[in-house]
PDB file of C-alpha atoms and ligand atoms in Angstrom:
ATOM      1  CA  UNK J  81       0.244   0.343  -0.183  1.00 73.00           C
ATOM      2  CA  UNK J  82       1.436   3.396  -0.775  1.00 82.00           C
ATOM      3  CA  UNK J  83       1.867   6.357   1.941  1.00 80.00           C
ATOM      4  CA  UNK J  84      -1.347   8.613   0.046  1.00 83.00           C
ATOM      5  CA  UNK J  85      -3.380   4.960   0.173  1.00 85.00           C
ATOM      6  CA  UNK J  86      -2.416   4.367   3.592  1.00 84.00           C
ATOM      7  CA  UNK J  87      -3.378   8.297   4.776  1.00 87.00           C
ATOM      8  CA  UNK J  88      -6.313   7.827   3.083  1.00 88.00           C
ATOM      9  CA  UNK J  89      -7.647   4.389   4.425  1.00 84.00           C
ATOM     10  CA  UNK J  90      -6.753   6.188   7.748  1.00 87.00           C
ATOM     11  CA  UNK J  91      -8.771   9.070   7.554  1.00 90.00           C
ATOM     12  CA  UNK J  92     -11.273   6.707   6.094  1.00 90.00           C
ATOM     13  CA  UNK J  93     -11.386   4.711   9.134  1.00 86.00           C
ATOM     14  CA  UNK J  94     -11.110   8.225  11.271  1.00 89.00           C
ATOM     15  CA  UNK J  95     -14.733   9.288   9.013  1.00 89.00           C
ATOM     16  CA  UNK J  96     -16.297   6.374  10.354  1.00 88.00           C
ATOM     17  CA  UNK J  97     -15.405   6.190  14.126  1.00 88.00           C
ATOM     18  CA  UNK J  98     -16.187  10.104  14.771  1.00 92.00           C
ATOM     19  CA  UNK J  99     -18.717  10.383  16.575  1.00 93.00           C
ATOM     20  CA  UNK J 100     -18.435   7.013  17.893  1.00 93.00           C
ATOM     21  CA  UNK J 101     -14.550   8.252  19.232  1.00 94.00           C
ATOM     22  CA  UNK J 102     -16.142  12.263  20.611  1.00 96.00           C
ATOM     23  CA  UNK J 103     -18.886   9.271  22.686  1.00 95.00           C
ATOM     24  CA  UNK J 104     -16.826   6.968  24.153  1.00 96.00           C
ATOM     25  CA  UNK J 105     -13.369   7.996  24.185  1.00 95.00           C
ATOM     26  CA  UNK J 106     -13.049  12.110  24.858  1.00 97.00           C
ATOM     27  CA  UNK J 107     -14.328  11.370  27.987  1.00 97.00           C
ATOM     28  CA  UNK J 108     -12.625   8.676  29.007  1.00 98.00           C
ATOM     29  CA  UNK J 109      -9.331  10.340  27.427  1.00 98.00           C
ATOM     30  CA  UNK J 110     -10.063  14.278  28.757  1.00 98.00           C
ATOM     31  CA  UNK J 111      -7.257  13.854  32.348  1.00 98.00           C
ATOM     32  CA  UNK J 112      -4.480  13.530  29.329  1.00 98.00           C
ATOM     33  CA  UNK J 113      -6.171  15.957  27.522  1.00 98.00           C
ATOM     34  CA  UNK J 114      -5.896  18.630  30.599  1.00 98.00           C
ATOM     35  CA  UNK J 115      -2.420  17.456  30.715  1.00 98.00           C
ATOM     36  CA  UNK J 116      -1.540  18.179  27.865  1.00 98.00           C
ATOM     37  CA  UNK J 117      -3.821  21.893  28.293  1.00 98.00           C
ATOM     38  CA  UNK J 118      -1.998  21.977  31.494  1.00 97.00           C
ATOM     39  CA  UNK J 119       1.116  23.343  30.372  1.00 97.00           C
ATOM     40  CA  UNK J 120       0.649  26.437  28.722  1.00 97.00           C
ATOM     41  CA  UNK J 121      -2.291  27.603  30.361  1.00 96.00           C
ATOM     42  CA  UNK J 122      -0.239  29.645  32.280  1.00 91.00           C
ATOM     43  CA  UNK J 123       2.598  30.357  29.807  1.00 94.00           C
ATOM     44  CA  UNK J 124       2.781  33.441  28.510  1.00 95.00           C
ATOM     45  CA  UNK J 125       2.842  32.830  25.434  1.00 98.00           C
ATOM     46  CA  UNK J 126       4.526  35.139  22.702  1.00 98.00           C
ATOM     47  CA  UNK J 127       2.049  36.467  19.703  1.00 98.00           C
ATOM     48  CA  UNK J 128       1.169  34.174  17.112  1.00 98.00           C
ATOM     49  CA  UNK J 129      -1.376  31.176  16.927  1.00 98.00           C
ATOM     50  CA  UNK J 130      -1.949  27.913  19.387  1.00 98.00           C
ATOM     51  CA  UNK J 131      -1.871  25.032  17.001  1.00 98.00           C
ATOM     52  CA  UNK J 132      -4.097  21.897  17.823  1.00 98.00           C
ATOM     53  CA  UNK J 133      -2.546  18.795  14.924  1.00 98.00           C
ATOM     54  CA  UNK J 134      -4.444  15.571  14.854  1.00 98.00           C
ATOM     55  CA  UNK J 135      -7.623  17.831  16.867  1.00 98.00           C
ATOM     56  CA  UNK J 136     -10.766  14.978  16.581  1.00 97.00           C
ATOM     57  CA  UNK J 137     -13.022  16.436  17.472  1.00 97.00           C
ATOM     58  CA  UNK J 138     -11.387  19.029  19.037  1.00 98.00           C
ATOM     59  CA  UNK J 139     -11.474  18.466  23.009  1.00 98.00           C
ATOM     60  CA  UNK J 140      -8.755  20.360  23.445  1.00 98.00           C
ATOM     61  CA  UNK J 141      -9.809  23.446  22.809  1.00 98.00           C
ATOM     62  CA  UNK J 142     -12.278  24.162  26.067  1.00 97.00           C
ATOM     63  CA  UNK J 143      -9.274  24.361  27.561  1.00 98.00           C
ATOM     64  CA  UNK J 144      -7.452  26.323  25.434  1.00 98.00           C
ATOM     65  CA  UNK J 145      -9.796  29.238  24.687  1.00 97.00           C
ATOM     66  CA  UNK J 146     -10.392  29.358  28.440  1.00 97.00           C
ATOM     67  CA  UNK J 147      -6.889  29.572  29.217  1.00 97.00           C
ATOM     68  CA  UNK J 148      -6.498  32.378  26.180  1.00 97.00           C
ATOM     69  CA  UNK J 149      -9.104  33.976  25.395  1.00 96.00           C
ATOM     70  CA  UNK J 150      -9.516  35.629  22.206  1.00 95.00           C
ATOM     71  CA  UNK J 151      -6.249  33.866  20.567  1.00 97.00           C
ATOM     72  CA  UNK J 152      -6.191  32.646  17.025  1.00 98.00           C
ATOM     73  CA  UNK J 153      -5.979  28.583  17.309  1.00 98.00           C
ATOM     74  CA  UNK J 154      -6.089  26.359  14.458  1.00 98.00           C
ATOM     75  CA  UNK J 155      -7.606  22.497  14.695  1.00 98.00           C
ATOM     76  CA  UNK J 156      -5.924  20.408  11.890  1.00 98.00           C
ATOM     77  CA  UNK J 157      -7.148  17.027  10.911  1.00 98.00           C
ATOM     78  CA  UNK J 158      -6.634  14.277   8.446  1.00 96.00           C
ATOM     79  CA  UNK J 159     -10.412  13.322   9.029  1.00 95.00           C
ATOM     80  CA  UNK J 160     -13.420  15.418   6.956  1.00 96.00           C
ATOM     81  CA  UNK J 161     -15.939  13.192   9.843  1.00 96.00           C
ATOM     82  CA  UNK J 162     -13.439  14.468  12.798  1.00 96.00           C
ATOM     83  CA  UNK J 163     -12.931  17.776  11.568  1.00 97.00           C
ATOM     84  CA  UNK J 164     -16.936  18.156  11.271  1.00 97.00           C
ATOM     85  CA  UNK J 165     -17.762  17.310  14.687  1.00 97.00           C
ATOM     86  CA  UNK J 166     -14.802  19.822  15.396  1.00 98.00           C
ATOM     87  CA  UNK J 167     -16.876  22.390  13.997  1.00 98.00           C
ATOM     88  CA  UNK J 168     -19.695  21.935  16.040  1.00 97.00           C
ATOM     89  CA  UNK J 169     -18.201  22.649  19.211  1.00 98.00           C
ATOM     90  CA  UNK J 170     -15.942  25.304  17.568  1.00 98.00           C
ATOM     91  CA  UNK J 171     -19.576  27.120  16.949  1.00 97.00           C
ATOM     92  CA  UNK J 172     -19.607  30.841  18.185  1.00 96.00           C
ATOM     93  CA  UNK J 173     -16.300  30.802  18.210  1.00 97.00           C
ATOM     94  CA  UNK J 174     -14.479  33.178  15.131  1.00 97.00           C
ATOM     95  CA  UNK J 175     -10.935  32.868  16.606  1.00 97.00           C
ATOM     96  CA  UNK J 176     -10.562  28.858  16.065  1.00 98.00           C
ATOM     97  CA  UNK J 177     -10.393  28.136  12.839  1.00 98.00           C
ATOM     98  CA  UNK J 178     -10.179  24.462  11.493  1.00 98.00           C
ATOM     99  CA  UNK J 179      -8.001  22.837   8.487  1.00 98.00           C
ATOM    100  CA  UNK J 180      -9.097  20.092   6.882  1.00 97.00           C
ATOM    101  CA  UNK J 181      -5.693  17.858   6.371  1.00 95.00           C
ATOM    102  CA  UNK J 182      -2.251  16.735   7.149  1.00 96.00           C
ATOM    103  CA  UNK J 183      -0.633  18.144   9.865  1.00 97.00           C
ATOM    104  CA  UNK J 184       2.549  16.457   9.833  1.00 96.00           C
ATOM    105  CA  UNK J 185       4.048  19.049   8.106  1.00 94.00           C
ATOM    106  CA  UNK J 186       3.405  22.877  10.043  1.00 98.00           C
ATOM    107  CA  UNK J 187       6.483  24.529  10.049  1.00 98.00           C
ATOM    108  CA  UNK J 188       5.552  25.692   6.039  1.00 98.00           C
ATOM    109  CA  UNK J 189       3.198  27.105   6.727  1.00 98.00           C
ATOM    110  CA  UNK J 190       4.183  28.413  10.551  1.00 98.00           C
ATOM    111  CA  UNK J 191       7.601  29.274  10.097  1.00 98.00           C
ATOM    112  CA  UNK J 192       8.394  29.672  13.367  1.00 98.00           C
ATOM    113  CA  UNK J 193       5.172  31.340  13.859  1.00 98.00           C
ATOM    114  CA  UNK J 194       2.242  29.947  16.409  1.00 98.00           C
ATOM    115  CA  UNK J 195       3.212  30.726  19.997  1.00 98.00           C
ATOM    116  CA  UNK J 196       2.323  26.990  21.035  1.00 98.00           C
ATOM    117  CA  UNK J 197       1.692  23.451  19.931  1.00 98.00           C
ATOM    118  CA  UNK J 198      -0.413  21.608  21.729  1.00 98.00           C
ATOM    119  CA  UNK J 199      -0.989  18.050  20.686  1.00 98.00           C
ATOM    120  CA  UNK J 200      -3.366  14.774  22.079  1.00 98.00           C
ATOM    121  CA  UNK J 201      -2.856  11.091  20.709  1.00 98.00           C
ATOM    122  CA  UNK J 202      -2.305  11.972  17.112  1.00 97.00           C
ATOM    123  CA  UNK J 203       1.760  11.687  17.371  1.00 98.00           C
ATOM    124  CA  UNK J 204       1.387   8.368  17.431  1.00 95.00           C
ATOM    125  CA  UNK J 205      -0.799   7.598  14.335  1.00 93.00           C
ATOM    126  CA  UNK J 206       2.084   9.567  11.620  1.00 95.00           C
ATOM    127  CA  UNK J 207       4.261   7.967  10.234  1.00 93.00           C
ATOM    128  CA  UNK J 208       7.760   9.372  11.636  1.00 96.00           C
ATOM    129  CA  UNK J 209       6.965  10.787  14.551  1.00 97.00           C
ATOM    130  CA  UNK J 210      10.131  12.079  15.303  1.00 98.00           C
ATOM    131  CA  UNK J 211      10.560  14.192  12.622  1.00 98.00           C
ATOM    132  CA  UNK J 212       6.741  15.632  12.723  1.00 98.00           C
ATOM    133  CA  UNK J 213       8.250  16.209  16.334  1.00 98.00           C
ATOM    134  CA  UNK J 214      11.060  18.388  14.479  1.00 98.00           C
ATOM    135  CA  UNK J 215       9.204  20.282  12.740  1.00 98.00           C
ATOM    136  CA  UNK J 216       6.376  21.496  15.051  1.00 98.00           C
ATOM    137  CA  UNK J 217       8.985  22.831  17.281  1.00 98.00           C
ATOM    138  CA  UNK J 218      10.279  24.422  13.574  1.00 98.00           C
ATOM    139  CA  UNK J 219       6.469  25.760  13.477  1.00 98.00           C
ATOM    140  CA  UNK J 220       7.091  27.361  17.025  1.00 98.00           C
ATOM    141  CA  UNK J 221       8.090  31.507  17.879  1.00 98.00           C
ATOM    142  CA  UNK J 222      11.394  31.904  20.453  1.00 98.00           C
ATOM    143  CA  UNK J 223       9.768  31.281  24.329  1.00 98.00           C
ATOM    144  CA  UNK J 224       6.709  29.159  21.787  1.00 98.00           C
ATOM    145  CA  UNK J 225       5.116  26.343  23.855  1.00 98.00           C
ATOM    146  CA  UNK J 226       5.320  22.333  22.765  1.00 98.00           C
ATOM    147  CA  UNK J 227       2.410  19.653  24.635  1.00 98.00           C
ATOM    148  CA  UNK J 228       2.649  16.364  22.615  1.00 98.00           C
ATOM    149  CA  UNK J 229       0.789  14.354  24.244  1.00 98.00           C
ATOM    150  CA  UNK J 230       1.215   9.634  22.633  1.00 98.00           C
ATOM    151  CA  UNK J 231       0.495   6.546  22.809  1.00 97.00           C
ATOM    152  CA  UNK J 232       3.802   5.205  22.997  1.00 96.00           C
ATOM    153  CA  UNK J 233       4.359   1.749  21.977  1.00 94.00           C
ATOM    154  CA  UNK J 234       3.739  -0.171  25.471  1.00 94.00           C
ATOM    155  CA  UNK J 235       1.169   1.708  27.377  1.00 96.00           C
ATOM    156  CA  UNK J 236       1.005  -1.077  30.153  1.00 97.00           C
ATOM    157  CA  UNK J 237       1.772  -5.050  30.596  1.00 95.00           C
ATOM    158  CA  UNK J 238      -1.802  -5.982  31.532  1.00 94.00           C
ATOM    159  CA  UNK J 239      -5.265  -4.806  30.778  1.00 97.00           C
ATOM    160  CA  UNK J 240      -7.637  -3.792  27.556  1.00 97.00           C
ATOM    161  CA  UNK J 241      -4.937  -2.098  25.411  1.00 96.00           C
ATOM    162  CA  UNK J 242      -2.354  -4.988  26.197  1.00 96.00           C
ATOM    163  CA  UNK J 243      -4.381  -7.922  25.718  1.00 97.00           C
ATOM    164  CA  UNK J 244      -5.965  -6.118  22.412  1.00 96.00           C
ATOM    165  CA  UNK J 245      -2.083  -5.526  21.263  1.00 94.00           C
ATOM    166  CA  UNK J 246      -1.454  -8.814  22.174  1.00 94.00           C
ATOM    167  CA  UNK J 247      -4.383 -10.535  20.244  1.00 96.00           C
ATOM    168  CA  UNK J 248      -3.762  -8.394  16.608  1.00 95.00           C
ATOM    169  CA  UNK J 249      -0.427  -9.656  17.164  1.00 93.00           C
ATOM    170  CA  UNK J 250      -0.807 -13.054  17.043  1.00 94.00           C
ATOM    171  CA  UNK J 251      -3.678 -12.761  14.614  1.00 94.00           C
ATOM    172  CA  UNK J 252      -1.754 -10.876  12.379  1.00 94.00           C
ATOM    173  CA  UNK J 253       1.568 -11.835  12.708  1.00 91.00           C
ATOM    174  CA  UNK J 254       2.989  -8.599  13.433  1.00 87.00           C
ATOM    175  CA  UNK J 255       4.474  -7.585  15.991  1.00 80.00           C
ATOM    176  CA  UNK J 256       6.329  -4.817  14.667  1.00 75.00           C
ATOM    177  CA  UNK J 257       4.561  -2.893  17.488  1.00 74.00           C
ATOM    178  CA  UNK J 258       5.552  -4.785  20.669  1.00 72.00           C
ATOM    179  CA  UNK J 259       9.514  -3.759  19.292  1.00 80.00           C
ATOM    180  CA  UNK J 260       9.412  -0.303  18.428  1.00 90.00           C
ATOM    181  CA  UNK J 261      11.969   2.121  20.181  1.00 93.00           C
ATOM    182  CA  UNK J 262      10.265   5.496  17.696  1.00 95.00           C
ATOM    183  CA  UNK J 263       9.401   7.077  21.420  1.00 96.00           C
ATOM    184  CA  UNK J 264      13.116   7.037  22.477  1.00 95.00           C
ATOM    185  CA  UNK J 265      13.940   9.654  19.753  1.00 94.00           C
ATOM    186  CA  UNK J 266      11.249  12.672  20.292  1.00 97.00           C
ATOM    187  CA  UNK J 267      13.497  14.222  22.843  1.00 97.00           C
ATOM    188  CA  UNK J 268      16.497  14.159  20.885  1.00 98.00           C
ATOM    189  CA  UNK J 269      13.852  15.366  17.693  1.00 98.00           C
ATOM    190  CA  UNK J 270      12.847  18.016  19.847  1.00 98.00           C
ATOM    191  CA  UNK J 271      16.017  19.661  20.571  1.00 98.00           C
ATOM    192  CA  UNK J 272      16.906  19.714  17.241  1.00 97.00           C
ATOM    193  CA  UNK J 273      14.250  21.953  16.346  1.00 97.00           C
ATOM    194  CA  UNK J 274      14.683  24.296  18.519  1.00 98.00           C
ATOM    195  CA  UNK J 275      13.056  22.728  22.233  1.00 98.00           C
ATOM    196  CA  UNK J 276      14.048  23.198  25.616  1.00 98.00           C
ATOM    197  CA  UNK J 277      12.686  20.219  26.707  1.00 98.00           C
ATOM    198  CA  UNK J 278      10.866  20.154  29.774  1.00 98.00           C
ATOM    199  CA  UNK J 279       9.584  16.951  30.489  1.00 98.00           C
ATOM    200  CA  UNK J 280       9.634  13.698  29.016  1.00 98.00           C
ATOM    201  CA  UNK J 281       8.026  11.389  30.822  1.00 98.00           C
ATOM    202  CA  UNK J 282       4.775   8.740  31.026  1.00 98.00           C
ATOM    203  CA  UNK J 283       1.196  10.114  32.348  1.00 98.00           C
ATOM    204  CA  UNK J 284      -1.109   7.477  33.982  1.00 98.00           C
ATOM    205  CA  UNK J 285      -4.611   8.005  34.827  1.00 98.00           C
ATOM    206  CA  UNK J 286      -7.678   5.666  34.847  1.00 98.00           C
ATOM    207  CA  UNK J 287      -9.797   4.489  32.475  1.00 98.00           C
ATOM    208  CA  UNK J 288     -13.025   2.068  33.016  1.00 97.00           C
ATOM    209  CA  UNK J 289     -14.753   0.351  30.398  1.00 98.00           C
ATOM    210  CA  UNK J 290     -18.474  -1.699  30.917  1.00 97.00           C
ATOM    211  CA  UNK J 291     -16.744  -4.456  29.838  1.00 97.00           C
ATOM    212  CA  UNK J 292     -14.316  -6.291  27.526  1.00 98.00           C
ATOM    213  CA  UNK J 293     -17.611  -6.461  24.613  1.00 97.00           C
ATOM    214  CA  UNK J 294     -17.733  -2.997  24.878  1.00 96.00           C
ATOM    215  CA  UNK J 295     -14.010  -2.237  24.745  1.00 96.00           C
ATOM    216  CA  UNK J 296     -13.536  -4.298  21.905  1.00 96.00           C
ATOM    217  CA  UNK J 297     -16.852  -2.921  20.126  1.00 94.00           C
ATOM    218  CA  UNK J 298     -15.060   0.938  20.820  1.00 94.00           C
ATOM    219  CA  UNK J 299     -12.142  -0.206  19.617  1.00 94.00           C
ATOM    220  CA  UNK J 300     -12.606  -1.918  16.214  1.00 93.00           C
ATOM    221  CA  UNK J 301     -16.202   0.594  15.450  1.00 89.00           C
ATOM    222  CA  UNK J 302     -15.608   3.618  16.979  1.00 88.00           C
ATOM    223  CA  UNK J 303     -11.428   4.124  17.434  1.00 88.00           C
ATOM    224  CA  UNK J 304      -8.131   3.568  15.693  1.00 87.00           C
ATOM    225  CA  UNK J 305      -8.689   0.351  14.945  1.00 91.00           C
ATOM    226  CA  UNK J 306     -11.014   0.733  12.633  1.00 90.00           C
ATOM    227  CA  UNK J 307      -9.709   1.417   9.804  1.00 87.00           C
ATOM    228  CA  UNK J 308      -7.854  -2.221  10.293  1.00 92.00           C
ATOM    229  CA  UNK J 309     -10.808  -4.082  10.011  1.00 93.00           C
ATOM    230  CA  UNK J 310     -12.323  -2.412   7.516  1.00 90.00           C
ATOM    231  CA  UNK J 311      -8.791  -3.488   5.525  1.00 91.00           C
ATOM    232  CA  UNK J 312      -8.603  -6.881   7.268  1.00 95.00           C
ATOM    233  CA  UNK J 313     -12.849  -8.069   7.247  1.00 94.00           C
ATOM    234  CA  UNK J 314     -15.233  -9.785   9.002  1.00 95.00           C
ATOM    235  CA  UNK J 315     -13.824 -13.020   9.048  1.00 96.00           C
ATOM    236  CA  UNK J 316     -10.431 -11.662  10.590  1.00 96.00           C
ATOM    237  CA  UNK J 317     -12.396  -9.377  12.884  1.00 95.00           C
ATOM    238  CA  UNK J 318     -14.741 -12.240  13.923  1.00 96.00           C
ATOM    239  CA  UNK J 319     -11.804 -14.322  15.349  1.00 96.00           C
ATOM    240  CA  UNK J 320      -9.689 -11.883  16.549  1.00 96.00           C
ATOM    241  CA  UNK J 321     -13.024 -10.654  18.980  1.00 97.00           C
ATOM    242  CA  UNK J 322     -13.582 -14.197  19.735  1.00 97.00           C
ATOM    243  CA  UNK J 323     -10.198 -14.047  21.040  1.00 97.00           C
ATOM    244  CA  UNK J 324     -10.269 -11.155  22.738  1.00 97.00           C
ATOM    245  CA  UNK J 325     -12.887 -12.283  24.880  1.00 97.00           C
ATOM    246  CA  UNK J 326     -12.142 -15.328  25.469  1.00 97.00           C
ATOM    247  CA  UNK J 327      -8.716 -14.040  27.546  1.00 97.00           C
ATOM    248  CA  UNK J 328     -11.037 -11.150  28.981  1.00 97.00           C
ATOM    249  CA  UNK J 329     -11.900 -10.911  32.597  1.00 97.00           C
ATOM    250  CA  UNK J 330     -15.223 -10.524  33.552  1.00 97.00           C
ATOM    251  CA  UNK J 331     -17.340  -7.275  34.394  1.00 97.00           C
ATOM    252  CA  UNK J 332     -16.096  -3.749  34.389  1.00 97.00           C
ATOM    253  CA  UNK J 333     -12.550  -3.108  33.728  1.00 97.00           C
ATOM    254  CA  UNK J 334     -10.631  -0.514  35.260  1.00 97.00           C
ATOM    255  CA  UNK J 335      -6.995   0.108  34.139  1.00 98.00           C
ATOM    256  CA  UNK J 336      -3.730   3.128  34.211  1.00 98.00           C
ATOM    257  CA  UNK J 337      -1.585   2.499  31.247  1.00 98.00           C
ATOM    258  CA  UNK J 338       1.038   5.507  30.690  1.00 98.00           C
ATOM    259  CA  UNK J 339       0.720   7.754  27.964  1.00 98.00           C
ATOM    260  CA  UNK J 340       4.079   9.543  26.973  1.00 98.00           C
ATOM    261  CA  UNK J 341       4.266  13.934  27.628  1.00 98.00           C
ATOM    262  CA  UNK J 342       6.689  15.617  26.139  1.00 98.00           C
ATOM    263  CA  UNK J 343       6.933  19.190  26.453  1.00 98.00           C
ATOM    264  CA  UNK J 344       9.014  22.237  26.548  1.00 98.00           C
ATOM    265  CA  UNK J 345       9.957  26.108  25.180  1.00 98.00           C
ATOM    266  CA  UNK J 346      11.390  26.571  21.700  1.00 98.00           C
ATOM    267  CA  UNK J 347      14.675  28.223  21.945  1.00 97.00           C
TER     268      UNK J 347
HETATM  269  C1  SAM B 500      -6.906   9.074  18.562  1.00 78.83           C
HETATM  270  S1  SAM B 500      -7.616  10.625  17.363  1.00 78.83           S
HETATM  271  C2  SAM B 500      -7.453  11.910  18.542  1.00 78.83           C
HETATM  272  C3  SAM B 500      -7.997  12.977  18.926  1.00 78.83           C
HETATM  273  C4  SAM B 500      -7.763  13.677  19.658  1.00 78.83           C
HETATM  274  N1  SAM B 500      -6.678  15.469  19.528  1.00 78.83           N
HETATM  275  C5  SAM B 500      -8.535  14.445  21.296  1.00 78.83           C
HETATM  276  O1  SAM B 500      -7.776  13.660  22.247  1.00 78.83           O
HETATM  277  O2  SAM B 500      -9.235  13.159  20.674  1.00 78.83           O
HETATM  278  C6  SAM B 500      -5.876  10.728  16.030  1.00 78.83           C
HETATM  279  C7  SAM B 500      -6.616  12.056  15.811  1.00 78.83           C
HETATM  280  O3  SAM B 500      -5.072  11.940  14.940  1.00 78.83           O
HETATM  281  C8  SAM B 500      -6.232  12.285  12.726  1.00 78.83           C
HETATM  282  N2  SAM B 500      -4.614  12.474  12.215  1.00 78.83           N
HETATM  283  C9  SAM B 500      -4.165  10.880  11.885  1.00 78.83           C
HETATM  284  N3  SAM B 500      -3.080  11.245  11.379  1.00 78.83           N
HETATM  285  C10 SAM B 500      -3.149  12.486  10.708  1.00 78.83           C
HETATM  286  C11 SAM B 500      -2.404  13.581  10.150  1.00 78.83           C
HETATM  287  N4  SAM B 500      -1.052  12.497   9.578  1.00 78.83           N
HETATM  288  N5  SAM B 500      -2.817  14.389  10.124  1.00 78.83           N
HETATM  289  C12 SAM B 500      -3.852  15.457  10.919  1.00 78.83           C
HETATM  290  N6  SAM B 500      -4.792  14.321  11.405  1.00 78.83           N
HETATM  291  C13 SAM B 500      -4.379  13.148  11.916  1.00 78.83           C
HETATM  292  C14 SAM B 500      -6.800  11.179  13.067  1.00 78.83           C
HETATM  293  O4  SAM B 500      -7.886  11.647  11.930  1.00 78.83           O
HETATM  294  C15 SAM B 500      -7.373  11.430  14.013  1.00 78.83           C
HETATM  295  O5  SAM B 500      -8.612  12.074  14.469  1.00 78.83           O
END
């Protein structure tokens, strides 16, 4: 599959998952959105817009407008379905702009002119996360702030995320994710873009799921695994789902996965 085909499938997967993602995941991921927004909450930002690459339905928006009223805020996302929901959230706020497009390269449009780049749970989906971090840093004006929260290759050793990873790795024969090390390159990539890195750490919050079946449906219908199921078809989905449910505990499921946070100030 070409890079263009991959991007088109990714966008179509999120188009179809958008409303379910907003309903199921946005409330559960809210603590990490707060973590990312806190970095810029009390910061004295230089002039320029706050950029939000991979904004999805734009859960970052309320905290950013509350902290920096009147500041231009630009959300960028590849999925038209996500942008449509982001537009609903941004209604009545003329300082907010939404761009339907690729967020891997922002510095060409904002060459050292942005006040901040804030992004939650988009970085891990990009083809080259380290290159994106370098580029996002270069989009910042001196004194501008970077705040990026992402899912690293391993988020927990047990729990629904870990079990799903294991089930899908066995079903596809692809163990690349387990062995991935791209997250170890992010700090150096930010420094090469001109960032004085503040924190580069793991942030844990609790998530609760009503049960294994609800979680599986959320991930494969309303979430990031939708495009894999679209690409692999119904038989694959049925077999993977059966394996997952057989190995999952009964009843409500509570876990505490860790996301990566990298933040700092452009020198
Ligand atoms: C898991 S969602 C996160 C959305 C939101 N930031 C949140 O915290 O809920 C990831 C988003 O990244 C977007 N995305 C993935 N690759 C992208 C790219 N290359 N350019 C722009 N958006 C991208 C997807 O369309 C999706 O909306």
